[in-house]
PDB file of C-alpha atoms in Angstrom:
ATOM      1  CA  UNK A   1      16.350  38.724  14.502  1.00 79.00           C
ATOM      2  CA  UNK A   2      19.921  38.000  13.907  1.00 77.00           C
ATOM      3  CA  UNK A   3      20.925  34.587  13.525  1.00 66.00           C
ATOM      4  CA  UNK A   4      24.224  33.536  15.367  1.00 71.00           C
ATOM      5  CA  UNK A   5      25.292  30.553  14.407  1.00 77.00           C
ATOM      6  CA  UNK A   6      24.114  26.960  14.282  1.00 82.00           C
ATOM      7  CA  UNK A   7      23.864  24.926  16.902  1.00 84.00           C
ATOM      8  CA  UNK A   8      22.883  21.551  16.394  1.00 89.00           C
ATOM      9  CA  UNK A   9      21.763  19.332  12.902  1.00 91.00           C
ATOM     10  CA  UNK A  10      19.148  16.472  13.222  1.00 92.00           C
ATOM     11  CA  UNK A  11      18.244  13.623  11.852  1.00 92.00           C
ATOM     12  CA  UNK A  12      15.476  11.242  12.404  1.00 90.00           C
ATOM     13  CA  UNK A  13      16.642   7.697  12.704  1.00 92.00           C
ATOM     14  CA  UNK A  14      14.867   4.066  12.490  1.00 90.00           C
ATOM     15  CA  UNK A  15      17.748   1.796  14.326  1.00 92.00           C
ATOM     16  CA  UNK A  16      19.634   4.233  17.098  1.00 95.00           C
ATOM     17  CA  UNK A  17      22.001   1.466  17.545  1.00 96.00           C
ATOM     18  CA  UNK A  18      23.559   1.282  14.029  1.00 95.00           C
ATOM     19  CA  UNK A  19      23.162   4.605  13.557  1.00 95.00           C
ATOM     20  CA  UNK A  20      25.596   5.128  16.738  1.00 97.00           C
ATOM     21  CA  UNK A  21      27.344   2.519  15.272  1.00 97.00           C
ATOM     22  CA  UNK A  22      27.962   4.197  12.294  1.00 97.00           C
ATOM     23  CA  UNK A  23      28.724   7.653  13.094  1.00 97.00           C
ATOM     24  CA  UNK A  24      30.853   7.423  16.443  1.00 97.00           C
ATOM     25  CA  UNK A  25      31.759   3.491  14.935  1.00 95.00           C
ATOM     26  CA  UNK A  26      32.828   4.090  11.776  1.00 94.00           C
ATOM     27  CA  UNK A  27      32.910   8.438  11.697  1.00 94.00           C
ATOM     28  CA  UNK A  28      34.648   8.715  14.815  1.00 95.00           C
ATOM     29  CA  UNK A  29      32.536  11.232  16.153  1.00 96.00           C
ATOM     30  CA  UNK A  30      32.655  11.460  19.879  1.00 97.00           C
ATOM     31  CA  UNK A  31      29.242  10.576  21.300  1.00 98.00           C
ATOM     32  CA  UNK A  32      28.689  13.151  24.364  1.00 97.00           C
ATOM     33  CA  UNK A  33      25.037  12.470  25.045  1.00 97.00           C
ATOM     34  CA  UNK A  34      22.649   9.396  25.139  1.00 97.00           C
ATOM     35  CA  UNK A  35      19.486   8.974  26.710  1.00 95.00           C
ATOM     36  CA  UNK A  36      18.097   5.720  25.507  1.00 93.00           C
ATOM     37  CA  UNK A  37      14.711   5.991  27.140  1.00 93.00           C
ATOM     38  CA  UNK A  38      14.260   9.196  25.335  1.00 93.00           C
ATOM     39  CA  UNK A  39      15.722   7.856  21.563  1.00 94.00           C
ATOM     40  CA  UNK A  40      18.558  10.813  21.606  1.00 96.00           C
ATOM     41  CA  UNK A  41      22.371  10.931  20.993  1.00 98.00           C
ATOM     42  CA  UNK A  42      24.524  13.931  20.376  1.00 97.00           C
ATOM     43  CA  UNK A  43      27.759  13.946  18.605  1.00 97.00           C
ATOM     44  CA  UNK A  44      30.274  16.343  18.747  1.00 95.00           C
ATOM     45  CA  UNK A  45      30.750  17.496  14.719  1.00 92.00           C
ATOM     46  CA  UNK A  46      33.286  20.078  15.326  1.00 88.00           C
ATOM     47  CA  UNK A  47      31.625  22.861  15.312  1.00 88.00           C
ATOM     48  CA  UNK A  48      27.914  22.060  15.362  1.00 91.00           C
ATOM     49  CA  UNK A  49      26.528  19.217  17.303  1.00 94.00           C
ATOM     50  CA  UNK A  50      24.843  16.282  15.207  1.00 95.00           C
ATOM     51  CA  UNK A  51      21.883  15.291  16.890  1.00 95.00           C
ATOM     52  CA  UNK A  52      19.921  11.288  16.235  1.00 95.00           C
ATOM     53  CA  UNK A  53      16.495  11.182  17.065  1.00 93.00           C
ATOM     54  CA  UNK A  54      15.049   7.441  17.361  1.00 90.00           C
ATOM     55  CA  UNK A  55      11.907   5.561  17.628  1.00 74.00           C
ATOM     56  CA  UNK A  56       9.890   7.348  14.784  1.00 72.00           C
ATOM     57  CA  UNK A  57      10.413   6.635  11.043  1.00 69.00           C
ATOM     58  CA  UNK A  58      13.801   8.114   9.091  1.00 61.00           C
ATOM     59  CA  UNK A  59      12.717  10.853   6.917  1.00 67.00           C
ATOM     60  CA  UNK A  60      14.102   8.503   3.542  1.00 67.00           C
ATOM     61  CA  UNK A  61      17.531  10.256   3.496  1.00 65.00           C
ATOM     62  CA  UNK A  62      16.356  13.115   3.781  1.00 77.00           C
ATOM     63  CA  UNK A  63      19.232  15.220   5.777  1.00 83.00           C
ATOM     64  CA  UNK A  64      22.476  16.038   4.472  1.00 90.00           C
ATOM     65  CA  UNK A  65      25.250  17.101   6.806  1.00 92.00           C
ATOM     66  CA  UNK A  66      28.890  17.805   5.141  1.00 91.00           C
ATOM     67  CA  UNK A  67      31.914  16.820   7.552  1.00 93.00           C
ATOM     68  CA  UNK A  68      35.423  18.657   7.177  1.00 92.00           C
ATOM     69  CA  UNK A  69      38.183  16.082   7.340  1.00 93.00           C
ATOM     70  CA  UNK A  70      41.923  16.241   7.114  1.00 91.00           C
ATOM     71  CA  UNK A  71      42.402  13.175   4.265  1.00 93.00           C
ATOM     72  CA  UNK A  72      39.835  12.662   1.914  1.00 93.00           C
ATOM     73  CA  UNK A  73      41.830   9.658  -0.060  1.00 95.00           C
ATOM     74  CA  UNK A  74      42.371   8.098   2.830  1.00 95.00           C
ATOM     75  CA  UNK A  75      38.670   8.467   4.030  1.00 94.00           C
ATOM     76  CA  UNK A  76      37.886   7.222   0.575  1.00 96.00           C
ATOM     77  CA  UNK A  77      39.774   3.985   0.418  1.00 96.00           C
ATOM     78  CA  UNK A  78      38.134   3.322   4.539  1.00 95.00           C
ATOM     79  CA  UNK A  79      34.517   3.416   3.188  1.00 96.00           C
ATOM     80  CA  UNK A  80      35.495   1.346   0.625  1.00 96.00           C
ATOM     81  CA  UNK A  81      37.064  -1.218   2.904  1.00 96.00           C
ATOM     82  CA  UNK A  82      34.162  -0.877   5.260  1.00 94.00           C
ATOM     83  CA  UNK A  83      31.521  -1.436   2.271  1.00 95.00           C
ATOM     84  CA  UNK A  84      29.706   2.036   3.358  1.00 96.00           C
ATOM     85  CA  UNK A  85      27.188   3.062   0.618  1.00 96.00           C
ATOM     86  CA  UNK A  86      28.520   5.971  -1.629  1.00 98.00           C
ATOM     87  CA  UNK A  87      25.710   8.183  -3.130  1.00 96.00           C
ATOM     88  CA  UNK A  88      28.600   9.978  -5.015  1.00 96.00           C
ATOM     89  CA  UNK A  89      32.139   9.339  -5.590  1.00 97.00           C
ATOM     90  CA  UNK A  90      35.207  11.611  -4.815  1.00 96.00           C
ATOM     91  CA  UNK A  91      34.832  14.271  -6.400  1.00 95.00           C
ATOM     92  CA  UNK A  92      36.151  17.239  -7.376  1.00 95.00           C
ATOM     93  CA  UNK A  93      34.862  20.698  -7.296  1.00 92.00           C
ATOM     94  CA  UNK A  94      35.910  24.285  -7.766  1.00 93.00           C
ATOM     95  CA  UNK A  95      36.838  25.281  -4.468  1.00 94.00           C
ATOM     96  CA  UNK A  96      36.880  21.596  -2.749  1.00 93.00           C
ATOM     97  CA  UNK A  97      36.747  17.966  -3.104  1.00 95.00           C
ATOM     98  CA  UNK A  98      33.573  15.850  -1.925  1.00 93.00           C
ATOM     99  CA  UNK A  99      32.708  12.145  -0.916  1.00 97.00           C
ATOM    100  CA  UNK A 100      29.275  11.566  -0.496  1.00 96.00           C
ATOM    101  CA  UNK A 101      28.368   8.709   1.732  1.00 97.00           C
ATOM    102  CA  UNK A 102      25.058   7.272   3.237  1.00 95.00           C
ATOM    103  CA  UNK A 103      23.697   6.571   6.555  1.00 94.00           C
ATOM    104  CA  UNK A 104      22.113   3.394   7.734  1.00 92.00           C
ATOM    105  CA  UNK A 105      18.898   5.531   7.144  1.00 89.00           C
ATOM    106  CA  UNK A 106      19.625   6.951   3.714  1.00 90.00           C
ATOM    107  CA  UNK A 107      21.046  10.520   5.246  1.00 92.00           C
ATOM    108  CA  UNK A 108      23.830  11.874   3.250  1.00 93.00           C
ATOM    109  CA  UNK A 109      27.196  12.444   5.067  1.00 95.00           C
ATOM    110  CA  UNK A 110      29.215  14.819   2.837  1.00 94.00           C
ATOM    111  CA  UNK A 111      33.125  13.889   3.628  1.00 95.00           C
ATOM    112  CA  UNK A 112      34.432  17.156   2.203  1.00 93.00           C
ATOM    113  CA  UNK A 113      38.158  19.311   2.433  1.00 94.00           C
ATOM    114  CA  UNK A 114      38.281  22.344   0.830  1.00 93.00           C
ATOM    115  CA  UNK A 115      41.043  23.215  -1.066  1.00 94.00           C
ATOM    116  CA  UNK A 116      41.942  26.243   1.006  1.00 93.00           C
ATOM    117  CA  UNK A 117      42.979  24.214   3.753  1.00 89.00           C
ATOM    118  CA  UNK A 118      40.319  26.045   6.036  1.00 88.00           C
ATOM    119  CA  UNK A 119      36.920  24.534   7.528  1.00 87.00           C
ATOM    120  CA  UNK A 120      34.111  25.370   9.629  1.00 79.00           C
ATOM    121  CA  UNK A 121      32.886  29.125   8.931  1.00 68.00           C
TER     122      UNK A 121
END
């Protein structure tokens, strides 16, 4: 077996609404798929697509899913202003800088930017 690449992240969700809310609402991420009768959205992440499945219990913040972006003072000072929950302030790191924010279900969304300039791969 030879793994390719990957393809999608998911995370279980209790409220599909303010979790849409929050990551195409406050993330920006472009919601291509929703099927409500099912419980399922898909984001596009970049690179991977970050998949919400509803109507069962949130695993307790149990998925982590780090997000390249281009300013990570700027993304800062907007979860401040929007009062989103930070696990873990900005941060620096040897080879990057990290924001660690939460979801409305406890998930961890890593805003990161390396300091290479590069993401994805």
């Amino acid at each position: 077996m030879r793994i390719l690449s990957t393809d999608f992240v998911l995370f279980y969700v209790s409220d599909m609404q303010k979790a849409i809310e929050f990551y195409r609402g406050f993330l920006g991420l472009s919601l291509e798929f929703y099927k409500e009768k099912w419980q399922w959205a898909e984001f596009n992440a970049g690179n991977v697509t970050l998949t919400l499945s509803g109507g069962r219990p949130a695993n307790a913040g149990g998925g982590v899913i780090a997000l390249a972006v281009t300013d990570l003072e700027a993304a800062a000072q907007e979860v401040a202003a929007k009062g989103i929950k930070v696990k873990r302030p900005l941060h620096e790191l040897s080879t990057c800088w990290h924001l660690e924010i939460l979801d409305p279900d406890g998930n961890t969304v890593i805003l990161h930017k390396r300091k290479d300039g590069t993401y994805g791969n």
